XYZ file of C-alpha atoms in Angstrom:
595
model
C 36.561 -144.042 71.085
C 38.736 -143.058 73.928
C 42.212 -144.450 73.978
C 43.869 -145.901 77.062
C 46.604 -143.789 78.545
C 50.107 -145.173 78.338
C 51.407 -146.810 81.533
C 53.642 -143.941 82.767
C 53.975 -145.650 86.135
C 56.869 -147.626 84.664
C 58.628 -144.440 83.607
C 58.030 -142.882 87.015
C 59.507 -145.929 88.708
C 62.524 -145.728 86.405
C 63.003 -142.063 87.358
C 63.072 -142.980 91.037
C 65.635 -145.714 90.485
C 67.860 -143.467 88.376
C 68.114 -141.043 91.245
C 69.928 -143.614 93.415
C 73.745 -143.720 93.738
C 73.985 -147.167 92.158
C 73.236 -146.189 88.564
C 73.999 -149.495 86.907
C 71.917 -151.500 89.389
C 68.955 -149.097 88.981
C 69.174 -149.316 85.199
C 69.039 -153.118 85.243
C 66.189 -153.130 87.769
C 64.291 -150.642 85.646
C 64.544 -152.879 82.582
C 63.328 -155.877 84.568
C 60.329 -154.066 86.046
C 59.406 -152.484 82.725
C 59.436 -155.905 81.068
C 57.179 -157.362 83.782
C 54.683 -154.534 83.353
C 54.710 -154.891 79.563
C 54.024 -158.624 79.750
C 51.232 -158.162 82.296
C 49.474 -155.403 80.342
C 49.718 -157.219 77.042
C 48.402 -160.452 78.598
C 45.318 -158.660 79.905
C 44.652 -157.062 76.523
C 44.112 -160.380 74.840
C 40.596 -160.561 76.367
C 39.592 -157.096 75.158
C 37.704 -156.173 71.966
C 39.599 -155.580 68.725
C 39.453 -151.786 69.012
C 40.736 -151.953 72.476
C 43.482 -154.251 71.290
C 44.426 -151.844 68.504
C 44.563 -148.977 70.957
C 46.600 -151.123 73.258
C 48.935 -151.984 70.422
C 49.403 -148.285 69.709
C 49.898 -147.540 73.368
C 52.396 -150.344 73.739
C 54.317 -149.070 70.722
C 54.294 -145.532 72.099
C 55.386 -146.780 75.493
C 58.244 -148.827 74.035
C 59.523 -145.918 71.958
C 59.129 -143.476 74.854
C 60.742 -145.815 77.345
C 63.773 -146.425 75.138
C 64.164 -142.735 74.371
C 63.944 -141.747 78.007
C 66.307 -144.531 79.022
C 68.905 -143.344 76.500
C 68.443 -139.705 77.497
C 68.831 -140.402 81.218
C 71.789 -142.724 80.635
C 73.536 -140.035 78.576
C 72.683 -137.366 81.116
C 74.187 -139.365 84.005
C 77.313 -140.090 81.955
C 77.982 -136.422 81.125
C 77.176 -135.244 84.661
C 79.680 -137.770 85.971
C 82.347 -136.704 83.457
C 81.762 -133.014 84.188
C 81.987 -133.620 87.946
C 85.276 -135.461 87.571
C 86.693 -132.668 85.417
C 85.667 -129.994 87.929
C 87.115 -131.937 90.861
C 90.353 -132.567 88.954
C 90.780 -128.926 87.945
C 90.061 -127.647 91.461
C 92.427 -130.241 92.917
C 95.224 -129.335 90.528
C 94.801 -125.610 91.181
C 94.943 -126.189 94.949
C 97.886 -128.580 94.637
C 100.050 -126.228 92.630
C 98.992 -122.978 94.297
C 99.103 -124.006 97.930
C 98.778 -127.757 98.232
C 102.439 -128.606 97.716
C 103.427 -125.870 100.133
C 100.932 -127.150 102.693
C 102.131 -130.751 102.306
C 105.743 -129.650 102.696
C 104.907 -127.632 105.804
C 103.002 -130.520 107.334
C 106.087 -132.768 107.299
C 108.978 -132.534 109.718
C 112.182 -132.003 107.773
C 115.751 -131.012 108.532
C 117.961 -129.248 105.999
C 121.725 -129.063 106.521
C 123.591 -126.865 104.056
C 127.373 -127.248 104.245
C 129.516 -124.710 102.401
C 133.188 -125.470 101.747
C 134.368 -121.933 101.089
C 136.968 -121.696 98.299
C 137.057 -125.461 97.728
C 137.390 -126.480 94.078
C 137.552 -129.857 92.307
C 141.366 -129.901 92.200
C 141.483 -129.403 95.965
C 139.341 -132.501 96.493
C 141.743 -134.448 94.267
C 144.734 -133.145 96.221
C 143.264 -134.132 99.589
C 142.221 -137.574 98.329
C 145.667 -138.240 96.848
C 147.342 -137.138 100.072
C 145.227 -139.290 102.402
C 145.485 -142.310 100.085
C 149.286 -142.112 99.744
C 150.221 -141.130 103.294
C 148.029 -143.842 104.794
C 148.789 -146.522 102.198
C 145.140 -146.886 101.192
C 143.940 -148.616 97.994
C 143.990 -146.559 94.798
C 140.201 -146.717 94.730
C 139.872 -144.947 98.082
C 136.948 -142.506 98.239
C 136.645 -139.569 100.597
C 133.415 -138.914 102.549
C 132.553 -136.406 99.805
C 133.434 -138.625 96.833
C 130.753 -141.073 97.936
C 127.942 -138.499 97.707
C 128.896 -136.553 94.571
C 125.789 -135.673 92.544
C 126.878 -132.899 90.187
C 128.413 -129.442 89.963
C 127.461 -125.836 90.640
C 128.108 -122.707 88.594
C 129.414 -119.792 90.611
C 129.196 -116.451 88.751
C 127.651 -113.407 90.408
C 125.465 -110.702 88.890
C 128.340 -108.352 88.061
C 131.245 -110.737 87.459
C 132.094 -114.186 86.149
C 134.222 -114.489 89.287
C 132.090 -114.254 92.418
C 133.031 -113.358 95.955
C 131.732 -115.142 99.035
C 129.044 -112.548 99.772
C 127.335 -112.806 96.376
C 127.964 -116.556 96.318
C 126.254 -117.123 99.662
C 123.411 -114.738 98.769
C 122.695 -116.928 95.729
C 122.123 -119.805 98.159
C 120.224 -117.830 100.787
C 118.038 -115.530 98.641
C 117.912 -117.469 95.344
C 119.197 -114.460 93.443
C 122.289 -113.222 91.679
C 123.637 -110.020 93.160
C 126.791 -107.923 93.027
C 130.073 -108.921 94.672
C 130.145 -107.761 98.275
C 126.362 -107.810 98.776
C 125.064 -109.485 101.936
C 121.484 -110.687 101.294
C 120.532 -107.589 99.334
C 119.460 -107.430 95.705
C 121.183 -105.524 92.933
C 119.122 -102.457 93.881
C 120.410 -102.845 97.483
C 116.988 -103.789 98.848
C 116.968 -106.608 101.464
C 116.013 -110.063 100.232
C 114.425 -112.671 102.497
C 116.636 -115.687 103.217
C 115.883 -119.377 103.537
C 116.953 -119.242 107.192
C 114.536 -116.418 108.007
C 111.687 -118.105 106.139
C 112.363 -121.477 107.777
C 112.136 -119.813 111.177
C 109.094 -117.620 110.593
C 107.021 -119.683 108.145
C 107.690 -123.205 109.384
C 108.620 -122.585 112.999
C 111.926 -124.378 112.512
C 114.995 -123.938 114.682
C 117.966 -122.413 112.889
C 121.717 -122.492 113.270
C 124.993 -121.159 111.848
C 128.377 -122.836 112.315
C 131.605 -121.425 110.841
C 135.333 -121.330 111.467
C 135.462 -117.685 110.349
C 134.019 -114.771 112.242
C 130.305 -115.529 112.550
C 129.807 -112.038 111.067
C 131.805 -112.982 107.961
C 130.317 -113.056 104.467
C 128.871 -116.572 104.313
C 127.066 -116.828 107.674
C 126.088 -113.165 107.376
C 124.307 -113.783 104.064
C 121.776 -116.012 105.821
C 121.206 -113.783 108.853
C 121.747 -110.113 107.902
C 121.174 -107.553 105.156
C 123.887 -104.976 104.383
C 125.092 -103.361 101.197
C 128.688 -104.462 101.720
C 130.334 -107.301 103.579
C 132.700 -104.942 105.440
C 129.793 -103.782 107.634
C 130.301 -106.511 110.209
C 129.296 -104.292 113.156
C 125.798 -103.989 111.659
C 125.786 -107.664 110.727
C 126.347 -108.524 114.393
C 123.343 -106.382 115.312
C 121.164 -108.309 112.878
C 122.372 -111.638 114.240
C 121.165 -110.965 117.769
C 117.778 -109.827 116.449
C 118.046 -106.042 116.181
C 115.781 -105.658 113.143
C 112.135 -106.004 112.179
C 112.036 -109.804 112.278
C 113.627 -110.051 115.712
C 115.938 -112.964 116.637
C 115.827 -115.616 113.900
C 119.081 -117.499 114.576
C 118.824 -119.930 117.484
C 122.409 -121.181 117.492
C 125.702 -119.621 116.389
C 129.126 -121.251 116.709
C 132.257 -119.654 115.266
C 134.654 -116.741 115.795
C 134.198 -112.985 115.600
C 133.619 -112.077 119.238
C 135.300 -108.709 118.667
C 132.320 -107.433 116.630
C 130.043 -107.932 119.633
C 132.297 -106.089 122.084
C 132.264 -102.298 122.672
C 135.279 -100.307 121.536
C 135.755 -99.191 125.121
C 137.342 -102.628 125.578
C 140.233 -101.998 123.185
C 141.979 -105.293 123.804
C 138.972 -107.428 122.774
C 136.935 -105.196 120.446
C 137.029 -104.427 116.744
C 133.761 -102.461 116.719
C 133.792 -98.845 115.638
C 131.319 -97.828 118.367
C 130.746 -98.354 122.071
C 127.767 -100.656 121.682
C 128.011 -103.810 123.815
C 126.190 -106.440 121.758
C 127.505 -109.237 123.951
C 125.579 -107.851 126.912
C 122.591 -107.056 124.699
C 122.535 -110.655 123.516
C 122.584 -111.884 127.105
C 119.732 -109.527 127.999
C 117.762 -110.900 125.049
C 118.119 -114.417 126.431
C 121.170 -115.670 124.532
C 123.416 -118.167 126.252
C 126.842 -116.672 125.430
C 129.963 -118.830 125.193
C 133.580 -117.845 124.637
C 135.663 -120.794 125.901
C 136.200 -124.440 125.095
C 135.149 -125.343 128.636
C 131.778 -123.640 128.174
C 131.344 -125.383 124.822
C 132.056 -128.801 126.320
C 129.601 -128.167 129.145
C 126.679 -127.703 126.755
C 124.095 -130.481 126.992
C 123.507 -131.625 123.419
C 121.311 -134.680 124.004
C 119.424 -134.398 127.279
C 116.518 -132.310 128.460
C 118.796 -129.303 128.888
C 119.465 -128.971 125.166
C 116.327 -126.982 124.388
C 116.809 -124.801 127.466
C 120.285 -123.808 126.258
C 118.850 -122.037 123.202
C 119.377 -119.437 121.891
C 123.183 -119.749 121.887
C 125.897 -117.342 120.757
C 129.247 -119.096 120.871
C 132.244 -117.072 119.669
C 135.454 -118.950 120.436
C 137.929 -116.450 118.985
C 138.124 -112.687 118.782
C 138.436 -112.791 114.984
C 138.552 -115.935 112.834
C 139.046 -119.264 114.517
C 142.467 -120.780 113.864
C 143.292 -122.791 110.787
C 143.006 -126.487 111.571
C 146.781 -126.924 111.248
C 147.291 -124.291 114.004
C 144.297 -125.087 116.205
C 144.873 -125.757 119.896
C 142.306 -128.455 120.659
C 142.248 -127.395 124.316
C 141.225 -123.857 123.365
C 138.971 -124.170 120.296
C 136.549 -126.879 119.145
C 136.960 -128.288 115.644
C 134.440 -127.864 112.829
C 133.337 -131.483 113.321
C 132.867 -130.959 117.065
C 130.845 -127.790 116.557
C 128.748 -129.545 113.908
C 128.084 -132.526 116.171
C 127.157 -130.285 119.091
C 124.850 -128.158 116.939
C 123.126 -131.220 115.495
C 122.640 -132.737 118.932
C 121.145 -129.588 120.409
C 118.845 -128.836 117.473
C 117.711 -132.447 117.220
C 116.968 -132.707 120.947
C 115.127 -129.371 120.926
C 112.882 -130.430 118.015
C 112.363 -134.042 119.123
C 108.739 -133.560 120.144
C 107.906 -130.915 117.542
C 106.491 -131.201 114.050
C 109.044 -128.665 112.766
C 112.704 -129.615 112.260
C 115.709 -127.336 111.797
C 117.804 -125.537 109.198
C 121.559 -125.537 109.817
C 124.298 -123.897 107.745
C 127.845 -125.168 108.349
C 130.824 -123.485 106.702
C 134.379 -124.727 106.369
C 135.584 -121.130 106.198
C 139.318 -121.571 106.543
C 139.640 -123.709 103.414
C 139.229 -120.471 101.490
C 141.573 -118.381 103.608
C 144.424 -120.856 103.269
C 143.951 -120.796 99.493
C 144.027 -116.974 99.499
C 147.482 -117.306 101.044
C 148.381 -120.023 98.505
C 149.139 -122.286 101.472
C 148.745 -125.919 100.316
C 149.352 -127.524 103.721
C 146.835 -125.367 105.609
C 144.387 -125.745 102.709
C 144.758 -129.518 102.914
C 144.264 -129.759 106.678
C 141.097 -127.679 106.603
C 139.699 -129.840 103.793
C 140.309 -132.949 105.885
C 138.675 -131.199 108.875
C 135.705 -130.488 106.602
C 135.609 -134.185 105.660
C 135.405 -134.989 109.372
C 132.394 -132.686 109.667
C 130.833 -134.306 106.585
C 131.203 -137.722 108.228
C 129.434 -136.445 111.354
C 126.544 -135.009 109.341
C 126.235 -138.090 107.127
C 125.845 -140.276 110.212
C 123.106 -137.954 111.460
C 121.307 -138.149 108.109
C 121.447 -141.941 108.159
C 119.766 -141.916 111.561
C 117.193 -139.279 110.525
C 115.574 -140.124 107.152
C 113.659 -136.828 107.197
C 116.952 -134.955 106.682
C 118.891 -133.838 103.619
C 122.547 -132.797 103.510
C 123.786 -130.498 100.747
C 127.494 -129.720 100.430
C 128.721 -127.154 97.926
C 131.322 -124.416 97.548
C 130.500 -120.776 96.928
C 133.521 -120.572 94.595
C 137.046 -121.893 94.039
C 139.991 -119.977 95.459
C 143.576 -119.725 94.257
C 143.217 -121.263 90.821
C 144.746 -124.341 92.445
C 146.213 -127.224 90.439
C 147.946 -130.457 91.333
C 150.809 -129.598 88.966
C 153.559 -127.011 88.765
C 156.265 -126.525 86.139
C 159.508 -125.609 87.890
C 161.899 -125.305 84.913
C 161.755 -124.189 81.258
C 162.183 -127.811 80.185
C 159.228 -130.081 79.514
C 157.614 -130.653 82.939
C 157.553 -133.817 84.971
C 154.197 -135.537 85.349
C 154.012 -135.636 89.132
C 153.101 -133.937 92.339
C 154.451 -134.839 95.759
C 151.908 -135.184 98.598
C 154.625 -136.127 101.101
C 156.044 -132.606 100.949
C 152.962 -131.537 102.922
C 153.106 -134.268 105.528
C 155.403 -132.608 108.062
C 154.187 -129.008 107.809
C 153.093 -127.988 111.309
C 151.760 -124.452 110.934
C 150.008 -122.236 108.432
C 151.776 -119.534 106.461
C 149.492 -117.025 108.187
C 150.754 -118.150 111.592
C 154.422 -118.325 110.519
C 154.453 -114.885 108.893
C 152.864 -113.308 111.949
C 155.477 -114.883 114.224
C 158.329 -114.018 111.890
C 157.321 -110.385 111.525
C 157.335 -110.118 115.303
C 161.069 -110.929 115.366
C 163.517 -107.972 115.639
C 164.362 -106.770 112.110
C 167.759 -105.307 112.986
C 169.443 -108.595 113.952
C 169.779 -110.377 110.608
C 171.916 -113.162 111.992
C 169.321 -114.057 114.595
C 166.555 -113.866 111.987
C 168.542 -116.125 109.646
C 168.911 -118.801 112.335
C 165.241 -118.424 113.305
C 164.147 -118.967 109.709
C 166.520 -121.880 109.110
C 165.968 -123.789 112.358
C 162.414 -122.881 113.381
C 160.544 -121.813 110.258
C 162.024 -124.187 107.676
C 163.118 -127.217 109.698
C 160.486 -127.263 112.447
C 157.340 -125.583 111.147
C 157.579 -126.348 107.408
C 159.343 -129.703 107.743
C 161.922 -128.675 105.105
C 165.251 -130.433 105.536
C 166.785 -129.453 102.187
C 166.495 -125.677 102.475
C 168.725 -123.510 100.268
C 170.734 -120.545 101.517
C 169.072 -118.146 99.076
C 165.593 -119.240 100.262
C 166.496 -118.607 103.895
C 168.047 -115.211 103.145
C 165.001 -114.071 101.117
C 162.562 -115.027 103.873
C 164.708 -113.588 106.665
C 165.065 -110.199 104.962
C 161.408 -109.722 103.997
C 159.361 -107.425 106.240
C 156.208 -106.921 104.127
C 153.387 -109.337 104.925
C 152.129 -110.189 101.433
C 155.563 -110.709 99.890
C 156.659 -112.776 102.881
C 153.667 -115.069 102.539
C 154.339 -115.518 98.849
C 157.927 -116.577 99.580
C 156.728 -119.103 102.155
C 154.125 -120.385 99.704
C 156.809 -120.994 97.094
C 158.926 -122.959 99.591
C 156.091 -125.460 100.165
C 154.336 -125.398 96.783
C 157.546 -125.947 94.785
C 158.451 -129.008 96.835
C 154.956 -130.420 96.551
C 154.738 -129.324 92.886
C 151.307 -127.781 93.200
C 150.352 -124.584 91.418
C 148.408 -121.402 92.074
C 147.061 -118.952 89.504
C 145.845 -116.212 91.854
C 145.510 -115.019 95.445
C 141.837 -114.415 94.678
C 138.973 -116.522 93.373
C 138.399 -118.243 90.040
C 135.332 -118.837 87.878
C 135.554 -122.638 87.781
C 132.460 -124.755 88.487
C 132.586 -126.456 91.893
C 131.496 -129.908 92.978
C 127.996 -130.461 94.343
C 127.312 -133.162 96.906
C 124.044 -134.304 98.468
C 122.848 -137.089 100.741
C 119.493 -138.019 102.208
C 115.929 -136.951 101.489
C 115.400 -136.096 97.790
C 119.137 -135.668 97.200
C 118.707 -137.079 93.690
C 116.906 -133.901 92.654
C 120.241 -132.066 92.664
C 121.909 -134.287 90.072
C 123.639 -132.578 87.185
C 125.050 -129.123 86.600
C 123.185 -126.476 88.633
C 123.234 -122.710 88.958
C 124.134 -121.690 92.506
C 120.640 -120.210 92.863
C 119.214 -123.689 92.192
C 120.657 -124.831 95.527
C 118.529 -122.269 97.335
C 115.521 -123.181 95.203
C 115.909 -126.815 96.248
C 115.756 -125.774 99.911
C 112.692 -123.606 99.284
C 110.953 -126.496 97.524
C 111.822 -128.951 100.286
C 110.391 -126.711 102.986
C 107.586 -124.940 101.119
C 108.934 -121.444 101.785
C 107.923 -118.053 100.379
C 110.935 -115.722 100.431
C 108.960 -112.908 98.811
C 106.830 -112.501 101.923
C 109.955 -112.211 104.063
C 111.416 -109.602 101.694
C 108.261 -107.543 102.078
C 108.608 -107.509 105.867
C 112.217 -106.278 105.882
C 112.175 -103.779 103.028
C 112.529 -100.826 105.429
C 115.365 -102.298 107.518
C 118.721 -100.548 107.682
C 121.306 -101.894 105.215
C 124.101 -99.349 105.728
C 126.271 -99.250 108.826
C 126.227 -95.924 110.625
C 129.895 -96.035 111.582
C 132.975 -96.432 109.418
C 133.454 -100.017 108.222
C 136.878 -101.640 108.246
C 138.200 -101.233 104.716
C 139.629 -104.211 102.876
C 142.206 -103.101 100.325
C 141.733 -105.639 97.545
C 139.612 -108.713 97.040
C 142.370 -111.307 97.287
C 143.858 -109.656 100.371
C 140.612 -109.978 102.320
C 141.834 -112.665 104.702
C 145.578 -112.514 104.162
C 145.859 -109.576 106.508
C 143.228 -110.516 109.080
C 145.839 -110.062 111.819
C 146.671 -106.583 110.558
C 142.974 -105.670 110.517
C 142.490 -106.752 114.124
C 145.826 -106.183 115.896
C 144.229 -105.678 119.297
C 142.287 -108.921 119.053
C 145.306 -111.226 118.838
């Protein structure tokens, strides 16, 4: 007796439904249809003979077992295919995200990064400036400076070869994310060039870039973002880099600061400090740079209108060597750090207004450090307050541009400064006197230069000059002692003279200095704006550069590969600096023709 074949049509229908995207709906429909077919077939079998019924019973049993088995198999198969697909998609997504996705997302967003470096500015100096402003202006004890309000942590400062860094290695830690030897300008320990965040921002993200400083623009800190030389003394070569004379071409769109003498040929003896006859000022103009040397030209720059973008690139050098300390600055001749910062921000913002790429700007309060090298508390104070003014300008910009982050940090502390000084062998008084700094009108650097220019053979005239002009007028000292005046009037050596002048002010203010060089102390770290919270805590100085790289999605290694054959040694003799702490004490002696 032949047996009826099982009704596979139900299974076939189930297979078709399972192939649809709506798995659950198909499964339920399959069960419903299978039940209808079962009921229909079994109903018809009731009229058949017994044998037929037995065969039907066997077929129905086979069908039920087969249907359930297939349903479970297909259900399990769909489940595991779905799980496997999700795993594959997740793995591929994570690989893309961490290999290139984050970088791509960073590059696709317009961002501005403003790195402010308060050269030589340690924690005690912030306390000194806060105390001074609070007391002199009668402000509440709880007064906070523009920096106090954005304090997020601290930064360690050591270099590769010393616990006490110099500005070159300190700035290279920010620009290249690496520890290197003291004196190195954006080169590694093996003296190979290392790509900087400024170069990468320009070439990899198409951002505009800028450098603002009150030092020579060729000095260690701005140089470490825009040049590659084996020692910071090679400022002639640094200037060549800054106008684009290397494999990457021009990468700095805006430069404000001093140092014009390194761009002038030595055939112009009264304005040049170069060791060769190369005229970089003219070369910069030929390359399209808008060159500025006066306050009038600076003021004429359009920083908000349609002319802002057309003004770029800009090379503004407003002094032959360093710009003046804030306490000495003639506002009619030189712009302040805050004014240069505001102008730079306005120009870069206007020029990137309709672009997807923002800008990277480094701003340095350079003269804070130089005043501390001289152990000059009044000049140190005034340049800190000038830096605060620049901070206020940048903070306002950040508030108006939520795609911007401000980072403020020092490369190191200078002077081993303290708001305390023991004057006698007896147990010291617990005080320091901010008002002793209130009436100081000039820096020790300025005073010593003027004093050394006085005839040395007329001691009586020098004595009166020191008593009436130096002490009473410039230092604001009304209680000068005869022995102090005599010592200053007789001294003809620059370093010793500056130390005597430092003692006159520091003793009356009761502030102390441990060195004319740098110290190893951690420095304060400030941040404001986009993702500033990521810098909280105690950071290595290289972490500051890493933060910038992460914010912008940069690859410094690729930049390093492009510049590995570039020249890092100056062909001509570099101006020798005798000892680390004397670097900026004798700037006038280094550049006599430029002043």
